[in-house]
Short mmCIF file of C-alpha atoms in Angstrom, two decimals:
data_model
loop_
_atom_site.label_atom_id
_atom_site.label_comp_id
_atom_site.label_asym_id
_atom_site.label_seq_id
_atom_site.Cartn_x
_atom_site.Cartn_y
_atom_site.Cartn_z
CA MET A 190 49.83 -17.46 -6.31
CA THR A 191 51.16 -19.67 -9.16
CA MET A 192 54.69 -18.35 -8.61
CA LEU A 193 54.49 -19.20 -4.90
CA ARG A 194 53.41 -22.76 -5.66
CA THR A 195 56.26 -23.15 -8.14
CA ILE A 196 58.78 -22.00 -5.54
CA ILE A 197 57.36 -24.40 -2.94
CA TRP A 198 57.57 -27.39 -5.31
CA PHE A 199 61.06 -26.35 -6.31
CA VAL A 200 62.14 -26.26 -2.65
CA VAL A 201 60.56 -29.68 -2.03
CA ALA A 202 62.36 -31.18 -5.05
CA ILE A 203 65.70 -29.80 -3.90
CA ALA A 204 65.11 -31.19 -0.41
CA ALA A 205 64.25 -34.63 -1.88
CA MET A 206 67.39 -34.62 -4.04
CA LEU A 207 69.57 -33.60 -1.12
CA GLY A 208 68.01 -36.35 0.99
CA ALA A 209 68.66 -38.93 -1.73
CA VAL A 210 72.28 -37.86 -2.06
CA TRP A 211 72.69 -37.95 1.69
CA LEU A 212 71.33 -41.50 1.86
CA ALA A 213 73.48 -42.62 -1.08
CA GLU A 214 76.63 -41.40 0.65
CA ARG A 215 75.60 -43.17 3.85
CA PRO A 216 74.10 -46.47 2.66
CA GLY A 217 74.03 -48.24 6.03
CA ILE A 218 72.69 -51.76 6.51
CA VAL A 219 69.41 -52.85 8.10
CA THR A 220 68.95 -56.46 9.25
CA ALA A 221 65.63 -58.01 10.28
CA GLU A 222 65.07 -61.56 11.63
CA PHE A 223 61.65 -63.24 12.06
CA ARG A 224 61.19 -66.97 12.82
CA GLY A 225 64.32 -68.05 11.06
CA TRP A 226 63.98 -65.59 8.22
CA ARG A 227 66.66 -62.95 7.82
CA LEU A 228 66.44 -59.82 5.72
CA ASP A 229 69.46 -57.67 4.92
CA THR A 230 68.94 -54.43 3.03
CA SER A 231 70.09 -50.84 2.93
CA PHE A 232 68.38 -48.06 4.89
CA GLY A 233 67.37 -46.25 1.69
CA VAL A 234 65.58 -49.27 0.26
CA LEU A 235 63.75 -49.80 3.55
CA LEU A 236 62.64 -46.20 3.63
CA ILE A 237 61.34 -46.35 0.06
CA SER A 238 59.50 -49.60 0.81
CA VAL A 239 57.77 -48.04 3.80
CA VAL A 240 56.66 -45.05 1.71
CA VAL A 241 55.35 -47.35 -1.04
CA LEU A 242 53.41 -49.44 1.50
CA ILE A 243 51.82 -46.28 2.93
CA LEU A 244 50.78 -45.11 -0.54
CA VAL A 245 49.34 -48.52 -1.40
CA GLY A 246 47.37 -48.49 1.87
CA ILE A 247 45.96 -45.05 1.12
CA ALA A 248 45.00 -46.12 -2.41
CA GLY A 249 43.25 -49.20 -1.07
CA TRP A 250 41.27 -47.17 1.45
CA LEU A 251 40.17 -44.69 -1.20
CA LEU A 252 39.10 -47.55 -3.49
CA TYR A 253 37.06 -49.08 -0.69
CA ARG A 254 35.40 -45.76 0.06
CA TRP A 255 34.53 -45.26 -3.61
CA ILE A 256 33.02 -48.76 -3.94
CA VAL A 257 30.95 -48.39 -0.78
CA GLY A 258 29.78 -44.81 -1.54
CA ALA A 259 29.09 -45.24 -5.26
CA PRO A 260 25.33 -46.02 -4.95
CA GLY A 261 24.69 -43.04 -2.68
CA ALA A 262 26.71 -40.75 -4.92
CA LEU A 263 24.74 -41.89 -7.94
CA LEU A 264 21.45 -41.24 -6.14
CA ASP A 265 22.64 -37.83 -4.97
CA GLY A 266 23.75 -36.93 -8.48
CA TRP A 267 20.39 -38.00 -9.89
CA GLY A 268 18.54 -36.00 -7.24
CA GLU A 269 20.70 -32.94 -7.87
CA SER A 270 20.04 -33.22 -11.58
CA ARG A 271 16.31 -33.50 -10.86
CA ARG A 272 16.40 -30.39 -8.69
CA ARG A 273 18.30 -28.47 -11.35
CA ARG A 274 15.71 -29.43 -13.94
CA GLY A 275 12.92 -28.53 -11.52
CA TYR A 276 14.37 -25.08 -10.86
CA ARG A 277 14.83 -24.60 -14.59
CA GLU A 278 11.13 -25.35 -15.12
CA LEU A 279 10.22 -23.02 -12.25
CA THR A 280 12.28 -20.20 -13.75
CA GLN A 281 10.79 -20.70 -17.20
CA GLY A 282 7.30 -20.78 -15.68
CA LEU A 283 7.84 -17.47 -13.90
CA ALA A 284 9.15 -15.97 -17.13
CA ALA A 285 5.98 -17.17 -18.87
CA VAL A 286 3.87 -15.51 -16.14
CA ALA A 287 5.76 -12.27 -16.65
CA ALA A 288 5.08 -12.55 -20.38
CA GLY A 289 1.38 -13.22 -19.77
CA ASP A 290 1.47 -16.68 -21.36
CA GLY A 291 -0.86 -18.66 -19.09
CA VAL A 292 -0.73 -21.93 -21.07
CA GLU A 293 3.07 -22.04 -21.10
CA ALA A 294 3.22 -21.07 -17.43
CA GLN A 295 0.84 -23.89 -16.48
CA LYS A 296 2.89 -26.42 -18.44
CA HIS A 297 6.09 -25.45 -16.63
CA ALA A 298 4.22 -25.39 -13.30
CA ARG A 299 3.15 -29.03 -13.74
CA LYS A 300 6.70 -30.11 -14.60
CA ALA A 301 8.15 -28.18 -11.67
CA GLU A 302 5.67 -29.88 -9.31
CA GLN A 303 6.80 -33.30 -10.59
CA LEU A 304 10.51 -32.53 -10.26
CA LEU A 305 10.57 -30.53 -7.04
CA SER A 306 9.31 -31.69 -3.68
CA GLU A 307 8.96 -28.08 -2.54
CA PRO A 308 5.29 -27.10 -2.85
CA ALA A 309 5.98 -23.69 -1.32
CA LEU A 310 7.79 -22.73 -4.53
CA THR A 311 5.60 -24.42 -7.09
CA LEU A 312 2.26 -23.38 -5.58
CA LEU A 313 2.90 -19.73 -6.31
CA LEU A 314 3.65 -20.48 -9.95
CA SER A 315 0.59 -22.72 -10.18
CA ALA A 316 -1.64 -20.01 -8.69
CA GLN A 317 -0.34 -17.32 -11.03
CA ALA A 318 -0.66 -19.61 -14.05
CA ALA A 319 -4.25 -20.42 -13.06
CA GLN A 320 -5.05 -16.72 -12.73
CA LEU A 321 -3.67 -16.03 -16.20
CA ASN A 322 -5.84 -18.80 -17.63
CA GLY A 323 -8.94 -17.54 -15.82
CA ASP A 324 -9.08 -20.66 -13.64
CA ARG A 325 -10.47 -19.10 -10.45
CA ASP A 326 -10.97 -22.42 -8.66
CA GLY A 327 -7.44 -23.55 -9.47
CA ALA A 328 -5.95 -20.29 -8.25
CA ARG A 329 -8.00 -20.43 -5.05
CA ARG A 330 -6.90 -24.03 -4.38
CA ALA A 331 -3.25 -23.07 -4.85
CA PHE A 332 -3.50 -19.99 -2.62
CA SER A 333 -5.38 -21.99 0.02
CA ALA A 334 -2.68 -24.69 -0.01
CA MET A 335 -0.11 -21.99 0.78
CA LEU A 336 -1.83 -21.38 4.12
CA ASP A 337 -0.43 -24.70 5.37
CA ASP A 338 3.14 -23.37 5.03
CA ASP A 339 4.15 -20.80 7.65
CA GLN A 340 6.48 -19.02 5.24
CA MET A 341 3.95 -18.92 2.39
CA ALA A 342 0.77 -18.26 4.40
CA PHE A 343 1.04 -14.48 4.11
CA LEU A 344 1.49 -14.66 0.35
CA GLY A 345 -1.42 -17.07 0.10
CA LEU A 346 -3.64 -14.68 2.06
CA ARG A 347 -2.76 -11.87 -0.28
CA GLY A 348 -3.82 -13.95 -3.24
CA LEU A 349 -7.04 -15.05 -1.53
CA ILE A 350 -7.91 -11.44 -0.70
CA GLY A 351 -7.61 -10.53 -4.36
CA GLN A 352 -9.66 -13.55 -5.41
CA SER A 353 -12.43 -12.75 -2.92
CA LEU A 354 -12.60 -9.13 -4.00
CA ARG A 355 -12.82 -10.11 -7.67
CA ASP A 356 -15.61 -12.55 -6.77
CA GLY A 357 -17.46 -9.79 -4.91
CA ASP A 358 -17.18 -11.61 -1.57
CA GLN A 359 -16.35 -8.63 0.62
CA ALA A 360 -16.94 -10.44 3.90
CA GLN A 361 -14.48 -13.21 3.02
CA ALA A 362 -11.91 -10.69 1.80
CA LEU A 363 -12.20 -8.84 5.11
CA ALA A 364 -11.69 -12.07 7.05
CA TYR A 365 -8.55 -12.87 5.06
CA ALA A 366 -7.29 -9.30 5.52
CA GLU A 367 -7.76 -9.54 9.30
CA ARG A 368 -5.78 -12.78 9.31
CA ALA A 369 -3.01 -11.19 7.23
CA PHE A 370 -2.95 -8.24 9.64
CA ARG A 371 -2.46 -10.60 12.58
CA LEU A 372 0.50 -12.18 10.78
CA ARG A 373 2.19 -8.94 9.70
CA PRO A 374 0.66 -5.80 11.18
CA GLN A 375 3.64 -3.74 10.02
CA THR A 376 3.07 -4.36 6.30
CA PRO A 377 1.72 -1.19 4.61
CA TRP A 378 -0.66 -2.81 2.10
CA VAL A 379 -2.25 -4.88 4.87
CA VAL A 380 -2.91 -1.83 7.04
CA HIS A 381 -4.22 0.31 4.17
CA SER A 382 -6.47 -2.35 2.71
CA LEU A 383 -7.86 -3.63 6.02
CA PHE A 384 -8.61 -0.05 7.07
CA ASP A 385 -10.53 0.66 3.86
CA MET A 386 -12.44 -2.62 4.04
CA GLN A 387 -13.50 -2.00 7.62
CA ALA A 388 -14.63 1.50 6.68
CA GLN A 389 -16.59 0.20 3.68
CA VAL A 390 -18.69 -2.05 5.93
CA GLY A 391 -19.08 0.58 8.66
CA GLN A 392 -16.81 -1.02 11.27
CA TRP A 393 -15.69 2.40 12.50
CA LYS A 394 -14.26 1.29 15.85
CA ALA A 395 -12.28 -1.56 14.29
CA ALA A 396 -11.05 0.78 11.55
CA GLN A 397 -9.83 3.23 14.20
CA GLU A 398 -7.90 0.45 15.96
CA THR A 399 -6.29 -0.52 12.66
CA LEU A 400 -5.42 3.11 12.00
CA GLU A 401 -3.86 3.59 15.43
CA SER A 402 -1.80 0.44 14.94
CA GLY A 403 -0.58 1.80 11.61
CA ILE A 404 0.38 5.11 13.21
CA ARG A 405 2.33 3.37 15.98
CA ARG A 406 4.27 1.33 13.43
CA LYS A 407 4.96 4.38 11.21
CA VAL A 408 2.93 2.86 8.38
CA VAL A 409 0.60 5.89 8.45
CA THR A 410 2.01 9.38 8.93
CA ALA A 411 0.97 11.19 12.07
CA ASP A 412 -0.64 14.06 10.13
CA LYS A 413 -2.67 11.78 7.86
CA GLY A 414 -3.59 9.60 10.82
CA ARG A 415 -4.92 12.66 12.67
CA THR A 416 -7.15 13.58 9.74
CA LEU A 417 -8.47 10.07 9.21
CA LYS A 418 -9.14 9.65 12.92
CA ALA A 419 -11.23 12.84 12.85
CA LEU A 420 -13.30 11.55 9.93
CA LEU A 421 -13.78 8.21 11.68
CA GLU A 422 -15.06 10.01 14.75
CA VAL A 423 -17.53 11.89 12.55
CA GLU A 424 -18.96 8.55 11.44
CA ARG A 425 -18.93 7.23 14.99
CA SER A 426 -20.80 10.39 15.97
CA ARG A 427 -23.50 9.65 13.36
CA GLU A 428 -23.72 6.09 14.66
CA ALA A 429 -24.11 7.30 18.24
CA GLU A 430 -26.87 9.70 17.19
CA ARG A 431 -28.76 6.91 15.43
CA GLU A 432 -28.54 4.87 18.62
CA GLY A 433 -29.96 7.76 20.66
CA ARG A 434 -26.71 8.69 22.41
CA ALA A 435 -26.84 12.43 21.69
CA SER A 436 -24.21 13.42 24.26
CA ASP A 437 -21.72 10.86 22.92
CA ALA A 438 -22.41 12.03 19.38
CA LEU A 439 -21.66 15.65 20.32
CA ALA A 440 -18.52 14.67 22.25
CA LEU A 441 -17.17 12.70 19.30
CA ALA A 442 -17.92 15.58 16.94
CA ARG A 443 -16.07 18.00 19.20
CA GLU A 444 -13.06 15.68 19.36
CA ALA A 445 -13.07 15.35 15.58
CA PHE A 446 -13.20 19.14 15.15
CA GLY A 447 -10.28 19.53 17.53
CA LEU A 448 -8.26 17.10 15.43
CA ALA A 449 -9.06 18.38 11.94
CA PRO A 450 -11.02 21.66 11.69
CA GLU A 451 -9.78 21.94 8.10
CA ARG A 452 -12.06 19.11 6.99
CA ILE A 453 -15.42 20.46 5.86
CA ALA A 454 -17.35 17.35 6.93
CA VAL A 455 -15.98 17.72 10.46
CA THR A 456 -17.03 21.37 10.73
CA GLN A 457 -20.45 20.65 9.28
CA ARG A 458 -21.08 17.74 11.64
CA LEU A 459 -20.24 19.67 14.81
CA ALA A 460 -22.26 22.72 13.75
CA GLU A 461 -25.30 20.56 12.96
CA LEU A 462 -25.18 18.89 16.38
CA GLN A 463 -24.72 22.22 18.14
CA LEU A 464 -27.79 23.57 16.33
CA LYS A 465 -29.80 20.51 17.36
CA ALA A 466 -28.66 21.06 20.93
CA GLY A 467 -29.95 24.63 20.75
CA ASP A 468 -26.53 26.27 20.96
CA ALA A 469 -26.69 28.54 17.89
CA LYS A 470 -23.85 30.85 18.97
CA LYS A 471 -21.40 27.96 19.29
CA ALA A 472 -22.57 26.64 15.93
CA MET A 473 -21.79 30.02 14.32
CA LYS A 474 -18.33 30.12 15.90
CA THR A 475 -17.67 26.58 14.68
CA VAL A 476 -18.65 27.51 11.12
CA GLU A 477 -16.53 30.68 11.27
CA ARG A 478 -13.46 28.70 12.33
CA GLY A 479 -14.08 26.07 9.68
CA TRP A 480 -14.64 28.72 7.00
CA SER A 481 -11.30 30.32 7.82
CA VAL A 482 -9.44 27.19 6.69
CA ALA A 483 -11.87 25.42 4.31
CA PRO A 484 -14.89 27.35 2.94
CA HIS A 485 -17.80 25.44 1.44
CA PRO A 486 -21.30 26.49 0.22
CA ASP A 487 -23.04 24.13 2.66
CA LEU A 488 -21.50 25.99 5.59
CA VAL A 489 -23.27 29.21 4.49
CA GLY A 490 -26.68 27.60 4.95
CA LEU A 491 -25.73 26.34 8.41
CA TYR A 492 -24.44 29.77 9.39
CA LEU A 493 -27.63 31.51 8.27
CA GLU A 494 -29.75 28.91 10.03
CA ALA A 495 -27.79 29.42 13.24
CA SER A 496 -28.23 33.21 12.95
CA GLY A 497 -32.00 32.82 12.82
CA GLU A 498 -32.27 35.76 10.41
CA THR A 499 -34.86 35.56 7.62
CA GLU A 500 -34.79 39.07 6.14
CA ALA A 501 -32.77 39.04 2.90
CA LEU A 502 -30.97 42.37 3.39
CA LYS A 503 -29.86 41.49 6.90
CA ARG A 504 -28.68 38.09 5.74
CA VAL A 505 -26.19 39.87 3.45
CA GLY A 506 -24.50 41.37 6.52
CA ILE A 507 -24.42 37.99 8.25
CA VAL A 508 -22.81 36.36 5.22
CA ARG A 509 -20.34 39.25 5.04
CA ARG A 510 -19.28 38.52 8.62
CA LEU A 511 -18.65 34.89 7.65
CA ALA A 512 -16.80 35.87 4.47
CA GLN A 513 -14.45 38.07 6.50
CA GLN A 514 -13.01 34.88 8.02
CA ASN A 515 -11.48 34.05 4.62
CA PRO A 516 -11.94 37.10 2.37
CA GLY A 517 -9.61 36.02 -0.42
CA ASP A 518 -11.27 32.69 -1.23
CA ILE A 519 -13.62 32.41 -4.20
CA GLU A 520 -16.26 30.78 -1.97
CA SER A 521 -16.48 33.96 0.11
CA HIS A 522 -17.19 36.09 -2.98
CA LEU A 523 -19.68 33.56 -4.33
CA ALA A 524 -21.50 33.43 -0.98
CA LEU A 525 -21.75 37.23 -0.87
CA ALA A 526 -22.85 37.34 -4.51
CA GLN A 527 -25.65 34.82 -3.84
CA ALA A 528 -26.80 36.67 -0.71
CA SER A 529 -26.77 40.00 -2.58
CA LEU A 530 -28.66 38.43 -5.47
CA ASP A 531 -31.33 37.13 -3.07
CA ALA A 532 -31.62 40.63 -1.60
CA GLY A 533 -31.95 42.28 -5.01
CA LEU A 534 -28.58 44.08 -4.77
CA TRP A 535 -27.60 43.55 -8.41
CA GLY A 536 -24.58 45.86 -8.35
CA GLU A 537 -23.16 44.27 -5.20
CA ALA A 538 -23.70 40.78 -6.62
CA ARG A 539 -21.99 41.78 -9.88
CA ARG A 540 -19.03 43.25 -7.99
CA HIS A 541 -18.37 40.06 -6.05
CA LEU A 542 -18.82 37.92 -9.15
CA ASP A 543 -16.32 40.08 -11.07
CA THR A 544 -13.83 39.51 -8.28
CA ALA A 545 -14.53 35.76 -8.24
CA ALA A 546 -14.36 35.49 -12.04
CA GLY A 547 -10.76 36.56 -12.46
CA THR A 548 -9.42 36.03 -15.96
CA ASN A 549 -11.16 32.70 -16.53
CA PRO A 550 -14.47 32.45 -14.61
CA PRO A 551 -15.64 28.93 -13.65
CA THR A 552 -19.08 27.55 -14.46
CA ARG A 553 -20.77 28.66 -11.23
CA VAL A 554 -19.69 32.27 -11.71
CA CYS A 555 -21.00 32.30 -15.30
CA ARG A 556 -24.38 30.93 -14.24
CA LEU A 557 -24.73 33.42 -11.39
CA MET A 558 -23.79 36.22 -13.81
CA ALA A 559 -26.54 35.02 -16.14
CA GLU A 560 -28.98 35.09 -13.22
CA VAL A 561 -27.93 38.62 -12.34
CA GLU A 562 -28.50 39.77 -15.92
CA GLU A 563 -31.87 38.04 -16.01
CA ARG A 564 -33.12 39.52 -12.71
CA GLU A 565 -31.78 42.95 -13.57
CA GLN A 566 -33.47 42.59 -16.98
CA THR A 567 -30.50 43.88 -18.93
CA GLY A 568 -31.52 41.88 -22.00
CA PRO A 569 -31.75 38.24 -23.10
CA GLU A 570 -28.58 38.55 -25.22
CA LYS A 571 -26.41 39.03 -22.13
CA VAL A 572 -28.13 36.14 -20.38
CA ARG A 573 -27.52 33.84 -23.35
CA ALA A 574 -23.92 35.02 -23.61
CA TRP A 575 -23.17 34.07 -20.03
CA LEU A 576 -24.96 30.72 -20.33
CA SER A 577 -23.02 29.99 -23.50
CA ARG A 578 -19.81 30.90 -21.73
CA ALA A 579 -20.74 28.58 -18.85
CA ALA A 580 -20.79 25.64 -21.25
CA ASP A 581 -17.07 26.05 -21.99
CA ALA A 582 -15.97 27.43 -18.61
CA PRO A 583 -13.58 25.60 -16.26
CA ALA A 584 -15.25 23.12 -13.95
CA ASP A 585 -16.24 24.24 -10.48
CA ARG A 586 -14.94 22.87 -7.25
CA ALA A 587 -16.67 19.65 -6.34
CA TRP A 588 -16.28 16.61 -4.13
CA ARG A 589 -13.57 14.61 -5.87
CA CYS A 590 -11.68 11.54 -4.71
CA THR A 591 -7.94 12.19 -4.42
CA SER A 592 -7.28 8.48 -4.96
CA CYS A 593 -9.21 7.74 -8.17
CA GLY A 594 -10.49 11.18 -9.21
CA ALA A 595 -14.17 10.18 -9.12
CA HIS A 596 -16.74 13.01 -8.82
CA HIS A 597 -19.42 12.94 -6.12
CA GLU A 598 -22.44 15.18 -5.71
CA ALA A 599 -22.14 15.21 -1.92
CA TRP A 600 -19.50 14.31 0.64
CA ARG A 601 -19.43 10.74 1.84
CA PRO A 602 -16.84 8.93 3.97
CA VAL A 603 -16.07 6.21 1.41
CA CYS A 604 -15.52 6.82 -2.30
CA GLU A 605 -18.18 4.95 -4.28
CA SER A 606 -15.71 4.35 -7.10
CA CYS A 607 -12.58 2.97 -5.45
CA GLY A 608 -13.73 2.32 -1.88
CA ALA A 609 -11.10 4.53 -0.26
CA PHE A 610 -11.97 6.19 3.03
CA GLY A 611 -11.54 9.90 3.67
CA THR A 612 -10.28 10.79 0.20
CA LEU A 613 -13.11 13.12 -0.94
CA GLN A 614 -12.00 16.74 -1.03
CA TRP A 615 -13.65 19.94 -2.20
CA ARG A 616 -11.46 20.92 -5.13
CA ALA A 617 -11.39 21.67 -8.82
CA PRO A 618 -10.32 18.89 -11.21
CA GLY A 619 -6.58 18.60 -11.68
CA THR A 620 -5.75 20.24 -8.33
CA PHE A 621 -4.91 18.91 -4.90
CA GLY A 622 -7.20 21.34 -3.10
CA GLN A 623 -6.52 23.61 -0.17
CA ILE A 624 -7.21 21.10 2.58
CA LEU A 625 -4.65 18.32 2.49
CA PRO A 626 -1.52 18.81 0.37
CA PRO A 627 -0.22 15.72 -1.44
CA GLU A 628 2.26 13.77 0.64
CA ALA A 629 4.15 12.39 -2.36
CA THR A 630 6.72 14.61 -4.04
CA PRO A 631 6.28 15.34 -7.76
CA GLY A 632 7.24 12.34 -9.82
CA GLU A 633 6.46 9.79 -7.15
CA ALA A 634 3.76 7.25 -7.87
CA LEU A 635 0.72 7.44 -5.66
CA PRO A 636 -0.30 3.50 -4.56
CA THR A 637 -2.06 -0.23 -3.26
CA SER A 638 -5.16 0.10 0.27
CA PRO A 639 -4.81 -5.55 0.59
CA ALA A 640 -6.51 -4.75 2.74
CA GLY A 641 -5.33 -2.63 2.75
CA THR A 642 -3.58 -4.70 1.61
CA ASN A 643 -3.68 -2.36 -1.93
CA LEU A 644 -0.79 -4.10 -1.67
CA PRO A 645 -1.10 -5.80 -7.58
CA VAL A 646 -2.33 -5.20 -4.19
CA PRO A 647 -5.86 -6.49 -4.16
CA ALA A 648 -8.36 -3.66 -3.99
CA THR A 649 -5.87 -1.35 -2.50
CA ASN A 650 -6.87 2.28 -2.41
CA ASN A 651 -4.20 3.59 -0.08
CA SER A 652 -6.51 5.99 1.55
CA THR A 653 -4.43 5.84 4.72
CA ARG A 654 -1.28 6.93 3.06
#
């Protein structure tokens, strides 16, 4: 580029020299008369004079422009300098927030507010600085002020959701989450958090609408959405039964079972309602189908109740028929062992427990073995040995939350620890269970349901993921 410019200037200089030589060889004479005045000069001098006059005119115009525009330029320069200093303070404030220095962040936030007339930028810094300093009222004021700006309203709602949840105001958090959902229904943390909040307060129909919206927008996978919808219909079935709508309750339970027969709570709910309706055979078929994909001890009791059999020896055969639906699962062997134990078939009980024990028997197997030894009266030493072994044995399957890992004695729709909906599964600790495989690949972090809206996501449990 520099070489090209040099060549151009060189060509211009040569052209100017040639023009000057041409004019010198042809001097010519120019005469001008005006009101008795006469001017005689050469053409070259006239040409140079015209060029000089043009240059002087241009210089005068530029000087005039500079004089007239100087005040505005000074003001613009001062304003630009002020903005630069304001952005510098904003940047330093955000760095202080990242470092966890609330006092420093608040100092820079105040300076940025003074220098910048852009509250949308400074309010976020002010809110974060207030949070670091434990100033709940200050943070709430800053987040609330964001709601007046269309571009910042969503961010302000996210902050207010978190504040409300920390203050224990669940109703207010839900209201903010609903407003955030109306603004951006395609945002994952909003869908997840709003869904969990609605489930926590028992708004099953509203939660189902939120879930269906998330499925349509690909925020919730179709498979996970199917399972969660089934669990929601189980809760809607309970609600309908409480309201005296028995037929609606049964219809909802059937629909839930059709969606997710692999969920134990779904199988149990439908079988219970079928028993109440006097349809024991259908209840037994429901339990058999559920047992084939997800065995659970509670289903054994329902199956025996539906059979109507009370004689212990005959009950062993009934349990055997159920166990045949999933013969390789430990629950099948434990169910047969318990039935055999109740019928006094010590050898049969021991055989099933040996099969269930494997190389490292869990606690429940050890305790049942101790009971077998005690009832068979083989000696207190063997009983104590099995009880001692139970103390150090691997933990049994139990209802555990796949989101936070909390243990529950019985199934419930919402985890009491993290508030996630539909995350309790019958599994041993440290496993994903046989019902719903993990959707994340190994190495991926599992999230935030704000509302869902887990989303630093306030109270996010991601149960709809």
